[in-house]
Short mmCIF file of C-alpha atoms in Angstrom, two decimals:
data_model
loop_
_atom_site.label_atom_id
_atom_site.label_comp_id
_atom_site.label_asym_id
_atom_site.label_seq_id
_atom_site.Cartn_x
_atom_site.Cartn_y
_atom_site.Cartn_z
CA UNK A 1 -36.62 -198.30 161.34
CA UNK A 2 -39.34 -196.79 163.56
CA UNK A 3 -38.57 -193.47 165.23
CA UNK A 4 -37.83 -193.80 168.94
CA UNK A 5 -40.04 -191.75 171.25
CA UNK A 6 -38.27 -189.55 173.73
CA UNK A 7 -40.88 -188.89 176.37
CA UNK A 8 -38.43 -188.43 179.25
CA UNK A 9 -36.62 -185.51 177.59
CA UNK A 10 -39.91 -183.79 176.72
CA UNK A 11 -41.22 -184.37 180.24
CA UNK A 12 -38.10 -183.06 181.97
CA UNK A 13 -37.85 -179.91 179.84
CA UNK A 14 -41.53 -179.00 180.05
CA UNK A 15 -41.90 -179.90 183.71
CA UNK A 16 -38.87 -177.76 184.61
CA UNK A 17 -40.42 -174.93 182.61
CA UNK A 18 -43.71 -175.42 184.48
CA UNK A 19 -41.89 -175.21 187.81
CA UNK A 20 -40.11 -172.03 186.74
CA UNK A 21 -43.40 -170.48 185.61
CA UNK A 22 -45.07 -171.59 188.85
CA UNK A 23 -42.33 -169.92 190.91
CA UNK A 24 -42.42 -166.75 188.82
CA UNK A 25 -46.21 -166.62 189.07
CA UNK A 26 -46.07 -167.01 192.85
CA UNK A 27 -43.58 -164.13 193.05
CA UNK A 28 -45.68 -161.98 190.71
CA UNK A 29 -43.09 -161.71 187.90
CA UNK A 30 -45.62 -162.90 185.33
CA UNK A 31 -48.33 -160.33 186.06
CA UNK A 32 -47.97 -158.34 182.78
CA UNK A 33 -48.00 -161.52 180.65
CA UNK A 34 -50.79 -162.98 182.76
CA UNK A 35 -53.04 -159.95 182.26
CA UNK A 36 -52.22 -159.85 178.52
CA UNK A 37 -53.40 -163.44 178.05
CA UNK A 38 -56.42 -162.83 180.30
CA UNK A 39 -57.41 -159.97 177.97
CA UNK A 40 -56.90 -162.12 174.89
CA UNK A 41 -58.88 -165.08 176.23
CA UNK A 42 -61.70 -163.25 178.05
CA UNK A 43 -63.81 -162.56 174.89
CA UNK A 44 -63.79 -166.29 174.17
CA UNK A 45 -64.77 -167.01 177.78
CA UNK A 46 -67.56 -164.40 177.65
CA UNK A 47 -68.90 -165.80 174.38
CA UNK A 48 -68.96 -169.37 175.74
CA UNK A 49 -70.74 -168.25 178.90
CA UNK A 50 -73.35 -166.21 177.02
CA UNK A 51 -74.06 -169.00 174.54
CA UNK A 52 -74.44 -171.43 177.43
CA UNK A 53 -76.87 -169.20 179.36
CA UNK A 54 -78.94 -168.73 176.18
CA UNK A 55 -79.09 -172.53 175.74
CA UNK A 56 -80.07 -173.18 179.37
CA UNK A 57 -82.71 -170.39 179.28
CA UNK A 58 -84.23 -171.82 176.11
CA UNK A 59 -86.31 -174.49 177.81
CA UNK A 60 -87.27 -172.51 180.92
CA UNK A 61 -90.80 -171.24 181.47
CA UNK A 62 -90.83 -167.47 180.88
CA UNK A 63 -93.92 -166.98 183.08
CA UNK A 64 -92.17 -168.55 186.07
CA UNK A 65 -89.11 -166.41 185.40
CA UNK A 66 -91.28 -163.26 185.33
CA UNK A 67 -93.02 -164.24 188.58
CA UNK A 68 -89.66 -164.89 190.23
CA UNK A 69 -88.41 -161.48 189.15
CA UNK A 70 -91.60 -159.82 190.44
CA UNK A 71 -91.26 -161.67 193.74
CA UNK A 72 -87.68 -160.43 194.07
CA UNK A 73 -88.73 -156.88 193.26
CA UNK A 74 -91.52 -156.98 195.87
CA UNK A 75 -89.16 -158.34 198.52
CA UNK A 76 -86.74 -155.52 197.79
CA UNK A 77 -89.55 -153.00 197.96
CA UNK A 78 -90.71 -154.38 201.31
CA UNK A 79 -87.24 -153.97 202.78
CA UNK A 80 -86.86 -150.46 201.39
CA UNK A 81 -90.30 -149.48 202.67
CA UNK A 82 -89.67 -150.79 206.17
CA UNK A 83 -86.39 -148.93 206.23
CA UNK A 84 -88.08 -145.75 205.13
CA UNK A 85 -90.68 -146.04 207.88
CA UNK A 86 -87.94 -146.55 210.48
CA UNK A 87 -86.00 -143.59 209.15
CA UNK A 88 -89.10 -141.40 209.21
CA UNK A 89 -89.71 -142.34 212.78
CA UNK A 90 -86.20 -141.28 213.65
CA UNK A 91 -86.57 -138.02 211.70
CA UNK A 92 -83.82 -139.05 209.35
CA UNK A 93 -85.79 -139.15 206.12
CA UNK A 94 -83.41 -136.67 204.56
CA UNK A 95 -80.93 -139.48 204.01
CA UNK A 96 -81.10 -141.58 200.90
CA UNK A 97 -82.07 -145.13 201.79
CA UNK A 98 -81.36 -146.81 198.48
CA UNK A 99 -78.76 -149.43 199.30
CA UNK A 100 -76.09 -149.53 198.00
CA UNK A 101 -76.09 -146.15 196.28
CA UNK A 102 -75.89 -146.30 192.51
CA UNK A 103 -72.83 -143.99 192.46
CA UNK A 104 -70.77 -146.64 194.19
CA UNK A 105 -71.78 -149.49 191.87
CA UNK A 106 -69.68 -150.72 188.98
CA UNK A 107 -71.55 -152.93 186.49
CA UNK A 108 -69.56 -155.98 185.37
CA UNK A 109 -70.34 -158.75 182.89
CA UNK A 110 -70.00 -162.36 183.97
CA UNK A 111 -67.14 -163.77 181.91
CA UNK A 112 -67.15 -167.26 183.39
CA UNK A 113 -68.74 -169.22 186.20
CA UNK A 114 -67.51 -172.81 186.14
CA UNK A 115 -69.81 -175.18 188.01
CA UNK A 116 -70.24 -178.94 187.97
CA UNK A 117 -73.21 -179.01 185.55
CA UNK A 118 -73.48 -175.78 183.53
CA UNK A 119 -76.71 -173.87 184.14
CA UNK A 120 -77.81 -176.20 186.95
CA UNK A 121 -75.04 -176.40 189.54
CA UNK A 122 -74.19 -173.27 191.43
CA UNK A 123 -70.60 -172.31 190.82
CA UNK A 124 -68.52 -171.12 193.76
CA UNK A 125 -66.44 -168.62 191.83
CA UNK A 126 -67.33 -166.14 189.11
CA UNK A 127 -65.01 -164.23 186.80
CA UNK A 128 -66.08 -160.63 186.12
CA UNK A 129 -65.16 -158.26 183.29
CA UNK A 130 -63.88 -155.42 185.51
CA UNK A 131 -60.51 -155.24 187.23
CA UNK A 132 -58.03 -153.01 189.00
CA UNK A 133 -58.04 -150.53 186.09
CA UNK A 134 -61.73 -149.89 186.81
CA UNK A 135 -61.14 -149.39 190.53
CA UNK A 136 -61.94 -152.90 191.73
CA UNK A 137 -60.17 -153.85 194.95
CA UNK A 138 -59.73 -157.10 196.86
CA UNK A 139 -62.60 -157.59 199.29
CA UNK A 140 -65.13 -155.42 197.41
CA UNK A 141 -68.70 -156.66 197.73
CA UNK A 142 -70.56 -157.88 194.64
CA UNK A 143 -74.32 -157.30 194.54
CA UNK A 144 -77.38 -157.65 192.36
CA UNK A 145 -80.06 -155.09 193.24
CA UNK A 146 -79.81 -155.16 197.04
CA UNK A 147 -78.76 -158.80 197.27
CA UNK A 148 -75.24 -159.71 198.30
CA UNK A 149 -73.68 -162.19 195.88
CA UNK A 150 -70.09 -162.43 197.12
CA UNK A 151 -66.77 -160.66 197.36
CA UNK A 152 -63.78 -160.05 195.10
CA UNK A 153 -60.97 -162.52 195.82
CA UNK A 154 -58.50 -161.90 192.95
CA UNK A 155 -57.93 -158.82 190.86
CA UNK A 156 -56.16 -158.54 187.50
CA UNK A 157 -55.90 -155.24 185.59
CA UNK A 158 -59.00 -155.84 183.48
CA UNK A 159 -60.72 -158.82 185.12
CA UNK A 160 -61.51 -159.99 188.62
CA UNK A 161 -62.62 -163.16 190.33
CA UNK A 162 -65.22 -163.32 193.07
CA UNK A 163 -66.18 -165.96 195.62
CA UNK A 164 -69.92 -166.41 196.05
CA UNK A 165 -71.50 -166.31 199.52
CA UNK A 166 -72.21 -170.03 199.18
CA UNK A 167 -68.49 -170.73 198.71
CA UNK A 168 -67.18 -173.09 201.38
CA UNK A 169 -64.58 -170.57 202.57
CA UNK A 170 -66.99 -167.65 202.93
CA UNK A 171 -68.33 -166.24 206.20
CA UNK A 172 -69.69 -162.88 207.30
CA UNK A 173 -71.63 -161.36 210.18
CA UNK A 174 -75.33 -160.88 209.62
CA UNK A 175 -78.68 -160.31 211.26
CA UNK A 176 -82.22 -161.32 210.56
CA UNK A 177 -84.62 -158.75 209.15
CA UNK A 178 -87.66 -159.06 211.42
CA UNK A 179 -86.21 -160.33 214.71
CA UNK A 180 -82.74 -158.78 214.57
CA UNK A 181 -81.03 -162.02 215.65
CA UNK A 182 -77.33 -161.81 214.96
CA UNK A 183 -75.11 -164.59 213.66
CA UNK A 184 -72.52 -165.64 211.14
CA UNK A 185 -73.48 -166.72 207.61
CA UNK A 186 -71.20 -169.49 206.34
CA UNK A 187 -71.05 -170.85 202.81
CA UNK A 188 -71.38 -174.62 202.54
CA UNK A 189 -70.60 -175.08 198.85
CA UNK A 190 -72.99 -175.95 196.05
CA UNK A 191 -75.28 -172.99 196.75
CA UNK A 192 -75.97 -173.93 200.39
CA UNK A 193 -75.55 -171.43 203.25
CA UNK A 194 -76.19 -171.54 206.97
CA UNK A 195 -76.75 -168.89 209.59
CA UNK A 196 -74.70 -170.10 212.54
CA UNK A 197 -73.69 -168.87 216.01
CA UNK A 198 -77.14 -167.48 216.81
CA UNK A 199 -77.81 -167.34 220.56
CA UNK A 200 -80.52 -169.69 221.78
CA UNK A 201 -82.26 -166.72 223.39
CA UNK A 202 -82.61 -165.01 219.99
CA UNK A 203 -85.61 -165.69 217.84
CA UNK A 204 -85.40 -167.10 214.32
CA UNK A 205 -88.38 -167.32 212.00
CA UNK A 206 -88.78 -169.50 208.96
CA UNK A 207 -89.10 -167.31 205.85
CA UNK A 208 -87.33 -164.38 207.51
CA UNK A 209 -84.68 -162.57 205.48
CA UNK A 210 -81.06 -162.47 206.58
CA UNK A 211 -79.19 -159.22 205.94
CA UNK A 212 -75.58 -158.12 206.15
CA UNK A 213 -74.67 -156.42 209.40
CA UNK A 214 -72.13 -154.18 207.71
CA UNK A 215 -68.42 -154.83 207.55
CA UNK A 216 -66.64 -151.96 205.81
CA UNK A 217 -62.89 -151.77 206.32
CA UNK A 218 -60.77 -148.64 206.58
CA UNK A 219 -59.76 -149.18 202.93
CA UNK A 220 -63.45 -148.78 202.02
CA UNK A 221 -63.91 -152.42 201.01
CA UNK A 222 -66.24 -155.02 202.48
CA UNK A 223 -69.97 -155.43 202.91
CA UNK A 224 -72.38 -152.53 203.30
CA UNK A 225 -75.15 -153.07 205.88
CA UNK A 226 -78.66 -154.11 204.91
CA UNK A 227 -77.92 -156.26 201.87
CA UNK A 228 -80.03 -159.40 201.52
CA UNK A 229 -78.05 -162.62 201.88
CA UNK A 230 -80.93 -165.09 201.75
CA UNK A 231 -84.11 -166.43 203.28
CA UNK A 232 -84.36 -168.85 206.23
CA UNK A 233 -85.73 -172.18 205.01
CA UNK A 234 -85.20 -174.33 208.12
CA UNK A 235 -84.14 -173.86 211.73
CA UNK A 236 -82.11 -176.23 213.86
CA UNK A 237 -82.49 -175.49 217.57
CA UNK A 238 -81.34 -177.89 220.24
CA UNK A 239 -81.54 -176.82 223.94
CA UNK A 240 -78.31 -178.66 224.72
CA UNK A 241 -76.33 -176.75 222.08
CA UNK A 242 -74.63 -173.42 222.65
CA UNK A 243 -76.08 -171.88 219.50
CA UNK A 244 -78.92 -172.40 217.07
CA UNK A 245 -78.50 -172.42 213.32
CA UNK A 246 -80.62 -172.04 210.21
CA UNK A 247 -80.33 -173.10 206.59
CA UNK A 248 -80.56 -170.26 204.09
CA UNK A 249 -81.57 -170.04 200.47
CA UNK A 250 -80.43 -167.23 198.20
CA UNK A 251 -83.13 -165.20 196.45
CA UNK A 252 -80.95 -164.97 193.36
CA UNK A 253 -80.12 -167.73 190.91
CA UNK A 254 -76.53 -166.77 190.15
CA UNK A 255 -76.22 -169.19 187.23
CA UNK A 256 -78.81 -167.11 185.31
CA UNK A 257 -77.05 -163.76 185.79
CA UNK A 258 -75.09 -162.12 183.01
CA UNK A 259 -74.38 -158.91 184.88
CA UNK A 260 -73.39 -158.16 188.48
CA UNK A 261 -72.47 -154.96 190.33
CA UNK A 262 -69.29 -154.36 192.29
CA UNK A 263 -69.52 -151.98 195.25
CA UNK A 264 -66.30 -150.06 194.62
CA UNK A 265 -66.65 -146.98 196.75
CA UNK A 266 -69.10 -147.38 199.60
CA UNK A 267 -69.17 -144.49 202.06
CA UNK B 1 -54.27 -185.48 163.97
CA UNK B 2 -52.46 -182.60 165.67
CA UNK B 3 -55.11 -180.21 164.38
CA UNK B 4 -57.96 -182.35 165.67
CA UNK B 5 -56.41 -182.55 169.14
CA UNK B 6 -55.81 -178.79 169.07
CA UNK B 7 -59.48 -178.14 168.25
CA UNK B 8 -60.69 -180.56 170.93
CA UNK B 9 -58.42 -178.99 173.54
CA UNK B 10 -59.58 -175.47 172.59
CA UNK B 11 -63.21 -176.52 173.04
CA UNK B 12 -62.29 -178.15 176.36
CA UNK B 13 -60.51 -174.96 177.45
CA UNK B 14 -63.60 -172.86 176.64
CA UNK B 15 -65.81 -175.24 178.62
CA UNK B 16 -63.52 -175.33 181.65
CA UNK B 17 -62.88 -171.59 181.61
CA UNK B 18 -66.54 -170.57 181.58
CA UNK B 19 -68.93 -173.34 182.39
CA UNK B 20 -67.88 -176.50 184.12
CA UNK B 21 -65.48 -177.93 186.68
CA UNK B 22 -65.26 -181.28 184.86
CA UNK B 23 -61.59 -181.54 183.75
CA UNK B 24 -62.20 -181.84 180.01
CA UNK B 25 -58.67 -180.82 179.02
CA UNK B 26 -57.21 -183.55 181.21
CA UNK B 27 -59.65 -186.13 179.81
CA UNK B 28 -58.90 -185.25 176.18
CA UNK B 29 -55.15 -185.33 176.86
CA UNK B 30 -55.40 -188.66 178.67
CA UNK B 31 -57.40 -190.34 175.89
CA UNK B 32 -55.10 -189.01 173.17
CA UNK B 33 -51.96 -190.03 175.08
CA UNK B 34 -53.27 -193.55 175.56
CA UNK B 35 -54.18 -193.87 171.87
CA UNK B 36 -51.44 -191.92 170.09
CA UNK B 37 -48.45 -192.01 172.48
CA UNK B 38 -46.78 -188.96 170.91
CA UNK B 39 -44.41 -186.46 172.53
CA UNK B 40 -46.17 -183.42 171.08
CA UNK B 41 -49.09 -184.14 173.42
CA UNK B 42 -46.79 -183.07 176.27
CA UNK B 43 -46.36 -179.68 174.58
CA UNK B 44 -50.15 -179.33 174.29
CA UNK B 45 -50.51 -180.36 177.95
CA UNK B 46 -48.03 -177.67 178.96
CA UNK B 47 -49.60 -174.89 176.84
CA UNK B 48 -53.25 -175.62 177.69
CA UNK B 49 -52.41 -176.04 181.38
CA UNK B 50 -50.84 -172.57 181.37
CA UNK B 51 -53.85 -171.04 179.60
CA UNK B 52 -56.30 -172.72 181.95
CA UNK B 53 -54.49 -171.37 185.02
CA UNK B 54 -54.44 -167.87 183.53
CA UNK B 55 -58.16 -167.71 182.77
CA UNK B 56 -59.19 -169.26 186.10
CA UNK B 57 -57.03 -166.94 188.26
CA UNK B 58 -54.91 -169.83 189.57
CA UNK B 59 -51.18 -169.84 190.19
CA UNK B 60 -49.82 -170.33 186.67
CA UNK B 61 -48.05 -173.64 186.13
CA UNK B 62 -49.98 -175.85 188.54
CA UNK B 63 -52.27 -177.43 185.92
CA UNK B 64 -49.54 -177.94 183.33
CA UNK B 65 -47.31 -179.52 186.01
CA UNK B 66 -50.10 -181.92 186.95
CA UNK B 67 -50.92 -182.80 183.33
CA UNK B 68 -47.25 -183.51 182.55
CA UNK B 69 -46.69 -185.70 185.62
CA UNK B 70 -49.87 -187.68 185.04
CA UNK B 71 -49.33 -188.20 181.31
CA UNK B 72 -45.72 -189.24 181.91
CA UNK B 73 -46.88 -191.81 184.48
CA UNK B 74 -49.40 -193.13 181.96
CA UNK B 75 -46.63 -193.49 179.38
CA UNK B 76 -44.45 -195.31 181.93
CA UNK B 77 -47.25 -197.83 182.51
CA UNK B 78 -47.32 -198.86 178.85
CA UNK B 79 -44.30 -201.12 179.41
CA UNK B 80 -46.09 -202.89 182.28
CA UNK B 81 -49.43 -203.57 180.63
CA UNK B 82 -51.80 -202.55 177.85
CA UNK B 83 -52.99 -198.99 178.48
CA UNK B 84 -55.30 -198.55 175.49
CA UNK B 85 -58.21 -200.25 177.23
CA UNK B 86 -61.46 -198.94 178.65
CA UNK B 87 -60.61 -200.19 182.14
CA UNK B 88 -57.30 -198.35 182.24
CA UNK B 89 -58.80 -195.10 180.92
CA UNK B 90 -61.67 -195.28 183.42
CA UNK B 91 -59.36 -195.82 186.40
CA UNK B 92 -56.85 -193.22 185.19
CA UNK B 93 -59.66 -190.67 184.63
CA UNK B 94 -61.02 -191.43 188.09
CA UNK B 95 -57.70 -190.97 189.90
CA UNK B 96 -56.55 -188.04 187.74
CA UNK B 97 -59.84 -186.15 188.07
CA UNK B 98 -59.85 -186.69 191.83
CA UNK B 99 -56.35 -185.22 192.21
CA UNK B 100 -57.05 -182.40 189.77
CA UNK B 101 -60.33 -181.40 191.45
CA UNK B 102 -58.55 -181.37 194.83
CA UNK B 103 -55.79 -179.19 193.39
CA UNK B 104 -58.40 -176.85 191.90
CA UNK B 105 -60.34 -176.64 195.18
CA UNK B 106 -63.61 -177.96 193.69
CA UNK B 107 -64.33 -180.31 196.56
CA UNK B 108 -68.12 -179.95 196.63
CA UNK B 109 -69.76 -183.21 195.48
CA UNK B 110 -66.29 -184.38 194.50
CA UNK B 111 -67.18 -188.08 194.34
CA UNK B 112 -70.03 -187.43 191.91
CA UNK B 113 -67.82 -185.12 189.84
CA UNK B 114 -65.05 -187.72 189.72
CA UNK B 115 -67.43 -190.49 188.63
CA UNK B 116 -69.00 -188.29 185.94
CA UNK B 117 -65.50 -187.32 184.75
CA UNK B 118 -64.44 -190.97 184.53
CA UNK B 119 -67.56 -191.84 182.54
CA UNK B 120 -66.94 -188.91 180.18
CA UNK B 121 -63.31 -190.03 179.87
CA UNK B 122 -64.42 -193.53 178.93
CA UNK B 123 -66.96 -192.24 176.39
CA UNK B 124 -64.33 -189.96 174.83
CA UNK B 125 -61.85 -192.83 174.66
CA UNK B 126 -64.33 -195.18 172.98
CA UNK B 127 -65.34 -192.44 170.54
CA UNK B 128 -61.74 -191.63 169.60
CA UNK B 129 -60.95 -195.32 169.34
CA UNK B 130 -63.85 -196.06 166.99
CA UNK B 131 -63.45 -192.92 164.88
CA UNK B 132 -60.40 -193.23 162.76
CA UNK B 133 -59.50 -189.60 162.11
CA UNK B 134 -56.07 -189.99 160.58
CA UNK B 135 -57.10 -187.61 157.77
CA UNK B 136 -56.50 -184.73 160.17
#
């Protein structure tokens, strides 16, 4: 006689257990267990991510990669140089202009960055190998060189999760590098960003860099000023609108990064 | 067979945890449920759902709850009509992936993601169907 399946009993028991775990997780009762399993599973996550980046880098042209890196370096140098000139003019050259200062940066490995197509699609969230035990706090900025990548949205004892600037829920105040036009950068998902709420009287230039305006909270978290968010690739200006807007492109390909830096203690 | 499903789900967990938003765990579970119709798949759905939520910083229990509800609905449909068909798996993958991606907040290019997921689900189903791996 064939054995009778008892799906309903299995479903009811396991679903009730899921609900209990969901409730406990919401109330924070599972935090110790949660961080234990995160620690156990993170090496596997890291290994998968590193293998994947090696595979996706395999076919890419190394000369183009080198040129891109040089271009990024030159852009950073240009910004630093212009800042230095301005500081000299204001007789403030005694201050260090490197931004953000290396003392406040915490290097973190990328443990996971799930995106639609690995290595091609830009993911909206990244899991990093540093957590609350290393001094990471909610809202800390994440950078690469002087480029803003995103902010910390969840913190576990030894890992943290960050939302990229291109994330659909992300917005921050910013200004353009050469014209000083102020606006709000909003993530659009899939790597797209726009600079919105720019007054029609302000000037926007194609190719201009957009920088953070600075948004540090009293808890010492948030975005330091002068970090590069992206470059203006197109401008939409209509005289009948209240504001003008521009589409931005990040200078960094996040899907190729294995290491990022968390700004833990900006002063 | 249990070992094979365990290996497949572990690979799917690694992929979802680090690389892609395509719901591989859900697709593997769906195909195996349609083909095998065993209760132990519910236990796997529960465990892998919990692990997925932990590694992706989600509220723990949401994925396992979804997997269990969806797989139970699939099992309920077996009395109505034949579920071990490509059409059923494609439609179930489509609907399931759509709900799961909404729950996960991966709404960018969601239609494309859902279609790709359904195609992957169909390919997995046909592969499992053709490959008789009872030796596991």
